[in-house]
């Protein structure tokens, strides 16, 4: 059976979801994409062969610009098995009430929605099985995805965590967001402690003791996390490096190869011809991994906000529809999307 997919929203996340779903054409078919605005992105979608749908009141706007539309959002929902909602934060919940729920359709939401939009807040490494058979799932945000993968690596290796403290330096805007900032500032975001990221990690791994603080800075390329994980048992630096070497979606970047900054990570992705210069793994600076007193692990990692959640969305579809098991899904996703960490040897 090929699963029929509809995508709502064709922005930063939606356009990447579409291209990723297309890779797995033996499993999924994109029936259409809902876009409210006729613009250059709509033209690109059509040129890539995607069928566009819009809201009935917007049909004329598309007609005026000569951008072909196949029908209304309601019609698309009727045709699909599952919806990937990649609309801006808090729009997804409205769409759920207005369209997905009344039409009895499964949907995957993104991290900009509150956790209660769905039955499960999802990360493939942490809780794939919890999404099996569920109707509504939320793939957590870019920062939460990165932290959750990192914590899962310890838990999957049987290491007990006492507490996690993470300091997030957030990109001020995505590259295309011309109206956002800051442009000459470092903004505590929020001023208060904790930032929402720690509580958000707990929506996936409830038992974890985590506190996060965040600032926003004038960059667009990636977020940077400085993390301290205090363990309940002793480890060596070699143990920790080996553990990450065995963990899918965590890439170890070596200083010896001059991976010294986030700009170099993105340059690497661009030079490698990765679509849009995307880097879907946690970009973990290997040289930053430090173990103090045997229990305290410190590290620094980059998070490519525009693409890190894409593999998780693919896995979420498979989990919800019970198409395959956790590790087979992760392996398939990572191979298909060409993650540099695919092909790692792991036996969890
Ligand atoms: P975006 O603004 O780039 O794209 C959203 C798109 O949805 C826009 O093109 C907008 O026109 C369209 N849209 C608005 N209302 C719509 C509706 N009713 N129906 C269909 N389309 C509609 O936003 P984004 O960055 O792609 O974020 C989408 C979701 O992903 C949010 O929940 C966000 O928090 C989450 N997310 C974003 C990032 C990131 O860094 N950009 C990372 C992880 C998760």
mmCIF file of C-alpha atoms and ligand atoms in Angstrom:
data_model
loop_
_atom_site.group_PDB
_atom_site.id
_atom_site.type_symbol
_atom_site.label_atom_id
_atom_site.label_comp_id
_atom_site.label_asym_id
_atom_site.label_seq_id
_atom_site.Cartn_x
_atom_site.Cartn_y
_atom_site.Cartn_z
ATOM 1 C CA UNK A 1 0.000 0.000 0.000
ATOM 2 C CA UNK A 2 1.286 3.466 -0.893
ATOM 3 C CA UNK A 3 0.310 6.023 1.773
ATOM 4 C CA UNK A 4 -1.368 9.138 0.408
ATOM 5 C CA UNK A 5 0.084 12.275 2.004
ATOM 6 C CA UNK A 6 -1.134 15.874 2.016
ATOM 7 C CA UNK A 7 1.111 18.728 3.167
ATOM 8 C CA UNK A 8 -0.250 21.938 4.688
ATOM 9 C CA UNK A 9 2.286 24.781 4.462
ATOM 10 C CA UNK A 10 5.175 25.056 2.012
ATOM 11 C CA UNK A 11 7.630 27.187 4.005
ATOM 12 C CA UNK A 12 10.968 26.268 5.568
ATOM 13 C CA UNK A 13 9.774 22.912 6.899
ATOM 14 C CA UNK A 14 6.987 22.093 4.411
ATOM 15 C CA UNK A 15 9.161 22.339 1.290
ATOM 16 C CA UNK A 16 11.795 20.076 2.859
ATOM 17 C CA UNK A 17 9.141 17.582 3.950
ATOM 18 C CA UNK A 18 7.826 17.427 0.390
ATOM 19 C CA UNK A 19 11.239 16.698 -1.107
ATOM 20 C CA UNK A 20 12.004 14.131 1.591
ATOM 21 C CA UNK A 21 8.691 12.288 1.144
ATOM 22 C CA UNK A 22 9.366 12.122 -2.595
ATOM 23 C CA UNK A 23 12.527 10.080 -1.899
ATOM 24 C CA UNK A 24 10.358 7.282 -0.488
ATOM 25 C CA UNK A 25 7.989 6.978 -3.448
ATOM 26 C CA UNK A 26 7.697 3.205 -2.895
ATOM 27 C CA UNK A 27 5.931 3.981 0.401
ATOM 28 C CA UNK A 28 4.407 7.458 0.107
ATOM 29 C CA UNK A 29 2.684 9.565 -2.532
ATOM 30 C CA UNK A 30 2.306 13.342 -2.149
ATOM 31 C CA UNK A 31 -1.226 13.950 -3.352
ATOM 32 C CA UNK A 32 -0.981 17.697 -2.891
ATOM 33 C CA UNK A 33 0.258 20.706 -0.977
ATOM 34 C CA UNK A 34 -1.935 23.430 0.506
ATOM 35 C CA UNK A 35 -0.614 26.960 0.048
ATOM 36 C CA UNK A 36 -2.568 30.077 0.945
ATOM 37 C CA UNK A 37 -0.365 32.423 -1.092
ATOM 38 C CA UNK A 38 0.408 32.475 -4.819
ATOM 39 C CA UNK A 39 4.087 33.404 -4.841
ATOM 40 C CA UNK A 40 7.480 32.302 -6.143
ATOM 41 C CA UNK A 41 7.440 29.344 -3.760
ATOM 42 C CA UNK A 42 4.110 28.212 -5.239
ATOM 43 C CA UNK A 43 5.664 28.403 -8.711
ATOM 44 C CA UNK A 44 8.646 26.349 -7.543
ATOM 45 C CA UNK A 45 6.331 23.709 -6.068
ATOM 46 C CA UNK A 46 4.490 23.412 -9.399
ATOM 47 C CA UNK A 47 7.768 23.259 -11.328
ATOM 48 C CA UNK A 48 8.828 20.348 -9.089
ATOM 49 C CA UNK A 49 5.656 18.496 -10.050
ATOM 50 C CA UNK A 50 3.688 19.022 -6.823
ATOM 51 C CA UNK A 51 -0.054 19.589 -7.092
ATOM 52 C CA UNK A 52 -1.216 22.714 -5.301
ATOM 53 C CA UNK A 53 -4.444 23.179 -3.372
ATOM 54 C CA UNK A 54 -5.663 26.319 -1.626
ATOM 55 C CA UNK A 55 -8.600 27.781 0.300
ATOM 56 C CA UNK A 56 -11.717 28.536 -1.761
ATOM 57 C CA UNK A 57 -11.405 32.293 -1.128
ATOM 58 C CA UNK A 58 -7.817 32.215 -2.494
ATOM 59 C CA UNK A 59 -8.518 30.391 -5.779
ATOM 60 C CA UNK A 60 -8.907 33.681 -7.676
ATOM 61 C CA UNK A 61 -5.523 34.983 -6.443
ATOM 62 C CA UNK A 62 -3.773 31.933 -7.907
ATOM 63 C CA UNK A 63 -5.767 32.250 -11.139
ATOM 64 C CA UNK A 64 -4.674 35.898 -11.503
ATOM 65 C CA UNK A 65 -0.998 34.916 -11.431
ATOM 66 C CA UNK A 66 -1.562 31.895 -13.654
ATOM 67 C CA UNK A 67 -0.424 29.400 -11.000
ATOM 68 C CA UNK A 68 -2.399 26.168 -11.471
ATOM 69 C CA UNK A 69 -4.385 24.822 -8.522
ATOM 70 C CA UNK A 70 -6.066 21.411 -8.383
ATOM 71 C CA UNK A 71 -8.762 22.208 -5.848
ATOM 72 C CA UNK A 72 -9.512 23.303 -2.308
ATOM 73 C CA UNK A 73 -7.849 22.333 0.968
ATOM 74 C CA UNK A 74 -11.032 20.450 1.944
ATOM 75 C CA UNK A 75 -10.847 18.396 -1.256
ATOM 76 C CA UNK A 76 -7.214 17.512 -0.569
ATOM 77 C CA UNK A 77 -8.014 16.336 2.963
ATOM 78 C CA UNK A 78 -10.659 13.980 1.517
ATOM 79 C CA UNK A 79 -8.067 12.401 -0.788
ATOM 80 C CA UNK A 80 -5.282 11.611 1.708
ATOM 81 C CA UNK A 81 -4.507 9.089 4.447
ATOM 82 C CA UNK A 82 -2.402 11.471 6.540
ATOM 83 C CA UNK A 83 -1.603 15.173 6.744
ATOM 84 C CA UNK A 84 1.784 16.703 7.444
ATOM 85 C CA UNK A 85 0.981 20.064 8.973
ATOM 86 C CA UNK A 86 3.880 22.512 8.483
ATOM 87 C CA UNK A 87 1.916 25.703 9.007
ATOM 88 C CA UNK A 88 3.272 28.403 11.366
ATOM 89 C CA UNK A 89 2.975 27.765 15.116
ATOM 90 C CA UNK A 90 -0.601 27.789 16.468
ATOM 91 C CA UNK A 91 -2.154 27.572 12.982
ATOM 92 C CA UNK A 92 -1.931 23.768 13.117
ATOM 93 C CA UNK A 93 -4.299 23.553 16.089
ATOM 94 C CA UNK A 94 -6.829 25.701 14.199
ATOM 95 C CA UNK A 95 -6.545 23.489 11.125
ATOM 96 C CA UNK A 96 -6.988 20.427 13.313
ATOM 97 C CA UNK A 97 -10.265 21.804 14.712
ATOM 98 C CA UNK A 98 -11.530 23.094 11.368
ATOM 99 C CA UNK A 99 -10.497 20.343 8.965
ATOM 100 C CA UNK A 100 -8.498 17.362 10.147
ATOM 101 C CA UNK A 101 -10.686 16.332 13.083
ATOM 102 C CA UNK A 102 -14.077 16.870 11.396
ATOM 103 C CA UNK A 103 -12.828 14.829 8.451
ATOM 104 C CA UNK A 104 -11.382 12.154 10.718
ATOM 105 C CA UNK A 105 -7.854 12.451 9.305
ATOM 106 C CA UNK A 106 -4.546 11.632 10.974
ATOM 107 C CA UNK A 107 -2.063 14.475 11.186
ATOM 108 C CA UNK A 108 1.505 15.199 12.186
ATOM 109 C CA UNK A 109 2.158 18.634 13.703
ATOM 110 C CA UNK A 110 5.440 20.518 14.193
ATOM 111 C CA UNK A 111 7.176 21.953 17.236
ATOM 112 C CA UNK A 112 5.540 25.389 17.018
ATOM 113 C CA UNK A 113 2.310 23.816 18.294
ATOM 114 C CA UNK A 114 1.700 23.233 21.986
ATOM 115 C CA UNK A 115 2.164 19.638 23.129
ATOM 116 C CA UNK A 116 -1.565 19.151 23.684
ATOM 117 C CA UNK A 117 -2.255 19.418 19.940
ATOM 118 C CA UNK A 118 -1.321 15.712 19.750
ATOM 119 C CA UNK A 119 -1.423 12.475 21.692
ATOM 120 C CA UNK A 120 2.367 12.103 21.563
ATOM 121 C CA UNK A 121 5.353 14.463 21.317
ATOM 122 C CA UNK A 122 7.718 12.508 19.109
ATOM 123 C CA UNK A 123 11.380 11.814 18.591
ATOM 124 C CA UNK A 124 12.337 8.654 16.726
ATOM 125 C CA UNK A 125 15.289 7.652 18.930
ATOM 126 C CA UNK A 126 13.432 8.396 22.166
ATOM 127 C CA UNK A 127 9.869 7.167 21.769
ATOM 128 C CA UNK A 128 9.067 5.783 18.285
ATOM 129 C CA UNK A 129 6.890 3.046 19.776
ATOM 130 C CA UNK A 130 4.639 5.523 21.619
ATOM 131 C CA UNK A 131 3.440 6.882 18.258
ATOM 132 C CA UNK A 132 2.384 3.489 16.911
ATOM 133 C CA UNK A 133 -1.274 3.581 15.979
ATOM 134 C CA UNK A 134 -1.757 7.198 17.100
ATOM 135 C CA UNK A 135 -3.918 9.648 15.124
ATOM 136 C CA UNK A 136 -2.187 12.903 16.126
ATOM 137 C CA UNK A 137 1.536 13.248 16.711
ATOM 138 C CA UNK A 138 3.722 16.328 17.221
ATOM 139 C CA UNK A 139 7.333 16.231 16.009
ATOM 140 C CA UNK A 140 9.124 18.419 18.541
ATOM 141 C CA UNK A 141 11.056 21.561 17.552
ATOM 142 C CA UNK A 142 14.598 21.696 16.173
ATOM 143 C CA UNK A 143 16.237 22.430 19.550
ATOM 144 C CA UNK A 144 14.163 19.824 21.371
ATOM 145 C CA UNK A 145 14.916 17.248 18.670
ATOM 146 C CA UNK A 146 18.664 17.807 19.073
ATOM 147 C CA UNK A 147 18.569 17.618 22.880
ATOM 148 C CA UNK A 148 16.307 14.580 22.818
ATOM 149 C CA UNK A 149 18.592 12.708 20.396
ATOM 150 C CA UNK A 150 21.586 13.524 22.581
ATOM 151 C CA UNK A 151 19.922 12.366 25.805
ATOM 152 C CA UNK A 152 18.591 9.241 24.061
ATOM 153 C CA UNK A 153 22.123 8.263 23.118
ATOM 154 C CA UNK A 154 23.019 7.958 26.818
ATOM 155 C CA UNK A 155 19.772 6.194 27.731
ATOM 156 C CA UNK A 156 20.012 3.724 24.837
ATOM 157 C CA UNK A 157 23.490 2.811 26.069
ATOM 158 C CA UNK A 158 22.083 2.084 29.527
ATOM 159 C CA UNK A 159 23.670 5.123 31.193
ATOM 160 C CA UNK A 160 21.600 6.769 33.931
ATOM 161 C CA UNK A 161 21.455 10.568 33.814
ATOM 162 C CA UNK A 162 21.351 12.637 36.992
ATOM 163 C CA UNK A 163 20.659 15.943 35.289
ATOM 164 C CA UNK A 164 21.086 17.935 32.080
ATOM 165 C CA UNK A 165 21.871 21.669 31.900
ATOM 166 C CA UNK A 166 21.892 23.181 28.421
ATOM 167 C CA UNK A 167 22.680 26.708 27.209
ATOM 168 C CA UNK A 168 21.256 27.518 23.790
ATOM 169 C CA UNK A 169 22.527 30.204 21.431
ATOM 170 C CA UNK A 170 19.678 30.526 18.972
ATOM 171 C CA UNK A 171 19.848 31.827 15.429
ATOM 172 C CA UNK A 172 17.840 35.048 15.242
ATOM 173 C CA UNK A 173 15.966 34.067 12.082
ATOM 174 C CA UNK A 174 15.904 31.540 9.256
ATOM 175 C CA UNK A 175 17.846 32.757 6.171
ATOM 176 C CA UNK A 176 14.668 33.774 4.321
ATOM 177 C CA UNK A 177 13.045 35.623 7.235
ATOM 178 C CA UNK A 178 13.775 39.227 6.251
ATOM 179 C CA UNK A 179 11.634 40.799 8.964
ATOM 180 C CA UNK A 180 13.138 39.096 12.027
ATOM 181 C CA UNK A 181 16.112 39.935 14.199
ATOM 182 C CA UNK A 182 18.135 40.752 16.217
ATOM 183 C CA UNK A 183 20.651 42.410 13.886
ATOM 184 C CA UNK A 184 22.973 43.916 16.502
ATOM 185 C CA UNK A 185 22.209 42.377 19.850
ATOM 186 C CA UNK A 186 22.288 39.318 22.068
ATOM 187 C CA UNK A 187 18.800 38.834 23.440
ATOM 188 C CA UNK A 188 18.022 36.641 26.424
ATOM 189 C CA UNK A 189 15.154 34.630 24.947
ATOM 190 C CA UNK A 190 13.475 34.424 27.375
ATOM 191 C CA UNK A 191 14.847 36.541 30.234
ATOM 192 C CA UNK A 192 13.485 34.030 32.711
ATOM 193 C CA UNK A 193 14.698 30.529 33.509
ATOM 194 C CA UNK A 194 14.027 27.948 32.204
ATOM 195 C CA UNK A 195 13.542 28.553 28.498
ATOM 196 C CA UNK A 196 10.719 26.445 27.072
ATOM 197 C CA UNK A 197 13.162 23.903 25.608
ATOM 198 C CA UNK A 198 13.762 21.959 28.830
ATOM 199 C CA UNK A 199 10.045 21.459 29.560
ATOM 200 C CA UNK A 200 9.595 20.552 25.892
ATOM 201 C CA UNK A 201 12.222 17.786 26.156
ATOM 202 C CA UNK A 202 10.182 16.457 29.087
ATOM 203 C CA UNK A 203 7.153 16.049 26.813
ATOM 204 C CA UNK A 204 9.210 13.314 25.095
ATOM 205 C CA UNK A 205 11.342 12.030 28.012
ATOM 206 C CA UNK A 206 9.264 12.900 31.120
ATOM 207 C CA UNK A 207 11.681 11.461 33.688
ATOM 208 C CA UNK A 208 14.669 13.638 32.718
ATOM 209 C CA UNK A 209 15.914 16.431 35.014
ATOM 210 C CA UNK A 210 16.724 19.195 32.516
ATOM 211 C CA UNK A 211 17.025 22.986 32.716
ATOM 212 C CA UNK A 212 17.715 25.149 29.666
ATOM 213 C CA UNK A 213 18.564 28.819 29.121
ATOM 214 C CA UNK A 214 18.599 30.558 25.739
ATOM 215 C CA UNK A 215 19.737 33.704 23.958
ATOM 216 C CA UNK A 216 19.065 34.799 20.370
ATOM 217 C CA UNK A 217 21.922 36.175 18.245
ATOM 218 C CA UNK A 218 22.261 37.813 14.797
ATOM 219 C CA UNK A 219 22.932 34.675 12.715
ATOM 220 C CA UNK A 220 20.719 32.636 10.432
ATOM 221 C CA UNK A 221 22.709 29.465 9.847
ATOM 222 C CA UNK A 222 22.350 27.252 12.925
ATOM 223 C CA UNK A 223 21.717 27.136 16.661
ATOM 224 C CA UNK A 224 24.562 26.237 19.033
ATOM 225 C CA UNK A 225 24.037 24.233 22.229
ATOM 226 C CA UNK A 226 26.496 24.004 25.117
ATOM 227 C CA UNK A 227 25.433 21.030 27.195
ATOM 228 C CA UNK A 228 26.433 19.509 30.531
ATOM 229 C CA UNK A 229 25.146 16.022 31.300
ATOM 230 C CA UNK A 230 25.781 14.761 34.802
ATOM 231 C CA UNK A 231 25.688 10.963 34.961
ATOM 232 C CA UNK A 232 24.923 8.646 37.847
ATOM 233 C CA UNK A 233 27.811 6.364 36.906
ATOM 234 C CA UNK A 234 31.420 6.859 35.890
ATOM 235 C CA UNK A 235 32.473 7.029 32.239
ATOM 236 C CA UNK A 236 35.596 7.913 30.303
ATOM 237 C CA UNK A 237 35.804 10.319 27.373
ATOM 238 C CA UNK A 238 36.485 7.299 25.138
ATOM 239 C CA UNK A 239 33.223 5.662 26.313
ATOM 240 C CA UNK A 240 31.270 8.793 25.428
ATOM 241 C CA UNK A 241 32.883 9.219 22.005
ATOM 242 C CA UNK A 242 32.245 5.535 21.205
ATOM 243 C CA UNK A 243 28.644 5.915 22.334
ATOM 244 C CA UNK A 244 28.069 8.827 19.949
ATOM 245 C CA UNK A 245 29.876 6.953 17.161
ATOM 246 C CA UNK A 246 27.210 4.264 17.502
ATOM 247 C CA UNK A 247 24.220 6.613 17.638
ATOM 248 C CA UNK A 248 22.241 7.375 14.480
ATOM 249 C CA UNK A 249 21.751 11.070 13.631
ATOM 250 C CA UNK A 250 24.673 12.261 15.758
ATOM 251 C CA UNK A 251 27.602 13.350 13.588
ATOM 252 C CA UNK A 252 31.014 13.780 15.201
ATOM 253 C CA UNK A 253 32.925 16.625 13.572
ATOM 254 C CA UNK A 254 36.638 16.712 14.165
ATOM 255 C CA UNK A 255 38.720 19.807 14.881
ATOM 256 C CA UNK A 256 41.664 18.138 13.160
ATOM 257 C CA UNK A 257 39.619 18.380 9.957
ATOM 258 C CA UNK A 258 39.004 22.049 10.755
ATOM 259 C CA UNK A 259 35.409 21.748 11.819
ATOM 260 C CA UNK A 260 35.777 24.704 14.155
ATOM 261 C CA UNK A 261 32.529 26.606 13.664
ATOM 262 C CA UNK A 262 28.937 26.436 12.486
ATOM 263 C CA UNK A 263 29.776 28.268 9.256
ATOM 264 C CA UNK A 264 32.109 25.407 8.345
ATOM 265 C CA UNK A 265 29.393 22.835 9.019
ATOM 266 C CA UNK A 266 27.064 24.562 6.576
ATOM 267 C CA UNK A 267 29.873 25.108 4.070
ATOM 268 C CA UNK A 268 30.556 21.355 4.239
ATOM 269 C CA UNK A 269 26.882 20.605 3.506
ATOM 270 C CA UNK A 270 26.887 23.037 0.588
ATOM 271 C CA UNK A 271 30.136 21.676 -0.844
ATOM 272 C CA UNK A 272 28.785 18.130 -0.546
ATOM 273 C CA UNK A 273 25.779 19.168 -2.628
ATOM 274 C CA UNK A 274 23.319 18.420 0.175
ATOM 275 C CA UNK A 275 19.893 19.750 -0.885
ATOM 276 C CA UNK A 276 19.627 23.410 0.217
ATOM 277 C CA UNK A 277 22.879 22.975 2.180
ATOM 278 C CA UNK A 278 20.950 21.055 4.847
ATOM 279 C CA UNK A 279 22.554 19.216 7.781
ATOM 280 C CA UNK A 280 19.961 16.906 9.378
ATOM 281 C CA UNK A 281 22.185 15.350 12.063
ATOM 282 C CA UNK A 282 23.237 16.826 15.418
ATOM 283 C CA UNK A 283 26.531 18.500 14.478
ATOM 284 C CA UNK A 284 28.587 17.529 17.510
ATOM 285 C CA UNK A 285 32.051 19.077 17.797
ATOM 286 C CA UNK A 286 34.098 16.037 18.814
ATOM 287 C CA UNK A 287 36.875 18.099 20.379
ATOM 288 C CA UNK A 288 34.382 19.691 22.767
ATOM 289 C CA UNK A 289 33.526 16.360 24.407
ATOM 290 C CA UNK A 290 35.033 16.499 27.884
ATOM 291 C CA UNK A 291 34.491 14.306 30.935
ATOM 292 C CA UNK A 292 35.331 15.832 34.320
ATOM 293 C CA UNK A 293 35.558 13.755 37.511
ATOM 294 C CA UNK A 294 34.161 10.763 35.606
ATOM 295 C CA UNK A 295 30.548 11.874 35.931
ATOM 296 C CA UNK A 296 30.279 15.251 34.220
ATOM 297 C CA UNK A 297 30.072 15.297 30.416
ATOM 298 C CA UNK A 298 30.420 18.612 28.560
ATOM 299 C CA UNK A 299 29.954 19.198 24.845
ATOM 300 C CA UNK A 300 29.034 21.712 22.162
ATOM 301 C CA UNK A 301 26.850 20.978 19.140
ATOM 302 C CA UNK A 302 25.282 22.739 16.177
ATOM 303 C CA UNK A 303 21.621 22.353 15.230
ATOM 304 C CA UNK A 304 20.507 23.073 11.678
ATOM 305 C CA UNK A 305 17.067 24.379 12.495
ATOM 306 C CA UNK A 306 15.705 24.231 8.952
ATOM 307 C CA UNK A 307 16.275 20.510 8.416
ATOM 308 C CA UNK A 308 16.913 18.565 11.649
ATOM 309 C CA UNK A 309 13.246 17.583 12.101
ATOM 310 C CA UNK A 310 12.791 16.174 8.582
ATOM 311 C CA UNK A 311 13.922 12.567 9.309
ATOM 312 C CA UNK A 312 11.702 12.498 12.404
ATOM 313 C CA UNK A 313 8.612 13.383 10.344
ATOM 314 C CA UNK A 314 9.236 10.452 7.992
ATOM 315 C CA UNK A 315 9.616 8.084 10.956
ATOM 316 C CA UNK A 316 6.481 9.523 12.579
ATOM 317 C CA UNK A 317 4.371 8.542 9.548
ATOM 318 C CA UNK A 318 5.711 4.985 9.644
ATOM 319 C CA UNK A 319 5.114 4.720 13.395
ATOM 320 C CA UNK A 320 1.560 6.110 13.292
ATOM 321 C CA UNK A 321 0.541 3.775 10.475
ATOM 322 C CA UNK A 322 2.560 0.902 11.968
ATOM 323 C CA UNK A 323 4.419 0.371 8.706
ATOM 324 C CA UNK A 324 7.650 -0.897 10.227
ATOM 325 C CA UNK A 325 9.664 -1.083 13.446
ATOM 326 C CA UNK A 326 11.725 1.726 15.012
ATOM 327 C CA UNK A 327 15.203 0.699 13.904
ATOM 328 C CA UNK A 328 14.161 -0.378 10.440
ATOM 329 C CA UNK A 329 12.432 2.988 9.948
ATOM 330 C CA UNK A 330 15.434 4.970 11.197
ATOM 331 C CA UNK A 331 17.768 2.987 8.961
ATOM 332 C CA UNK A 332 15.538 3.414 5.920
ATOM 333 C CA UNK A 333 15.037 7.144 6.506
ATOM 334 C CA UNK A 334 18.708 7.872 7.053
ATOM 335 C CA UNK A 335 19.837 5.891 4.026
ATOM 336 C CA UNK A 336 17.198 7.463 1.784
ATOM 337 C CA UNK A 337 17.998 11.007 2.904
ATOM 338 C CA UNK A 338 21.745 10.395 2.634
ATOM 339 C CA UNK A 339 22.581 11.199 6.248
ATOM 340 C CA UNK A 340 26.314 10.937 6.876
ATOM 341 C CA UNK A 341 25.554 8.905 9.971
ATOM 342 C CA UNK A 342 23.600 6.258 8.043
ATOM 343 C CA UNK A 343 25.320 2.894 7.960
ATOM 344 C CA UNK A 344 26.516 3.203 11.572
ATOM 345 C CA UNK A 345 26.745 -0.081 13.421
ATOM 346 C CA UNK A 346 24.352 -0.109 16.381
ATOM 347 C CA UNK A 347 22.591 -2.824 18.343
ATOM 348 C CA UNK A 348 20.128 -1.274 20.749
HETATM 349 P P1 LIG B 1 7.250 29.131 7.581
HETATM 350 O O1 LIG B 1 6.653 30.434 7.954
HETATM 351 O O2 LIG B 1 8.562 29.100 6.883
HETATM 352 O O3 LIG B 1 6.232 28.297 6.693
HETATM 353 C C1 LIG B 1 4.882 28.148 7.030
HETATM 354 C C2 LIG B 1 4.078 28.220 5.743
HETATM 355 O O4 LIG B 1 2.722 27.901 6.022
HETATM 356 C C3 LIG B 1 4.111 29.611 5.088
HETATM 357 O O5 LIG B 1 4.487 29.456 3.746
HETATM 358 C C4 LIG B 1 2.667 30.098 5.229
HETATM 359 O O6 LIG B 1 2.246 30.871 4.136
HETATM 360 C C5 LIG B 1 1.886 28.785 5.266
HETATM 361 N N1 LIG B 1 0.577 28.829 5.906
HETATM 362 C C6 LIG B 1 0.099 29.722 6.832
HETATM 363 N N2 LIG B 1 -1.164 29.396 7.161
HETATM 364 C C7 LIG B 1 -1.504 28.292 6.447
HETATM 365 C C8 LIG B 1 -2.661 27.499 6.347
HETATM 366 N N3 LIG B 1 -3.758 27.749 7.066
HETATM 367 N N4 LIG B 1 -2.652 26.440 5.486
HETATM 368 C C9 LIG B 1 -1.584 26.149 4.744
HETATM 369 N N5 LIG B 1 -0.428 26.866 4.791
HETATM 370 C C10 LIG B 1 -0.387 27.914 5.645
HETATM 371 O O7 LIG B 1 7.316 28.282 8.939
HETATM 372 P P2 LIG B 1 8.286 27.064 9.243
HETATM 373 O O8 LIG B 1 9.564 27.592 9.750
HETATM 374 O O9 LIG B 1 8.269 26.117 8.110
HETATM 375 O O10 LIG B 1 7.552 26.436 10.512
HETATM 376 C C11 LIG B 1 6.502 25.513 10.393
HETATM 377 C C12 LIG B 1 6.379 24.744 11.689
HETATM 378 O O11 LIG B 1 7.613 24.030 11.910
HETATM 379 C C13 LIG B 1 6.176 25.594 12.945
HETATM 380 O O12 LIG B 1 5.423 24.863 13.871
HETATM 381 C C14 LIG B 1 7.596 25.773 13.466
HETATM 382 O O13 LIG B 1 7.648 26.074 14.832
HETATM 383 C C15 LIG B 1 8.162 24.410 13.163
HETATM 384 N N6 LIG B 1 9.618 24.359 13.053
HETATM 385 C C16 LIG B 1 10.306 25.370 12.444
HETATM 386 C C17 LIG B 1 11.687 25.301 12.393
HETATM 387 C C18 LIG B 1 12.497 26.395 11.802
HETATM 388 O O14 LIG B 1 13.574 26.671 12.289
HETATM 389 N N7 LIG B 1 12.048 27.055 10.765
HETATM 390 C C19 LIG B 1 12.357 24.197 12.938
HETATM 391 C C20 LIG B 1 11.612 23.159 13.498
HETATM 392 C C21 LIG B 1 10.234 23.256 13.567
#
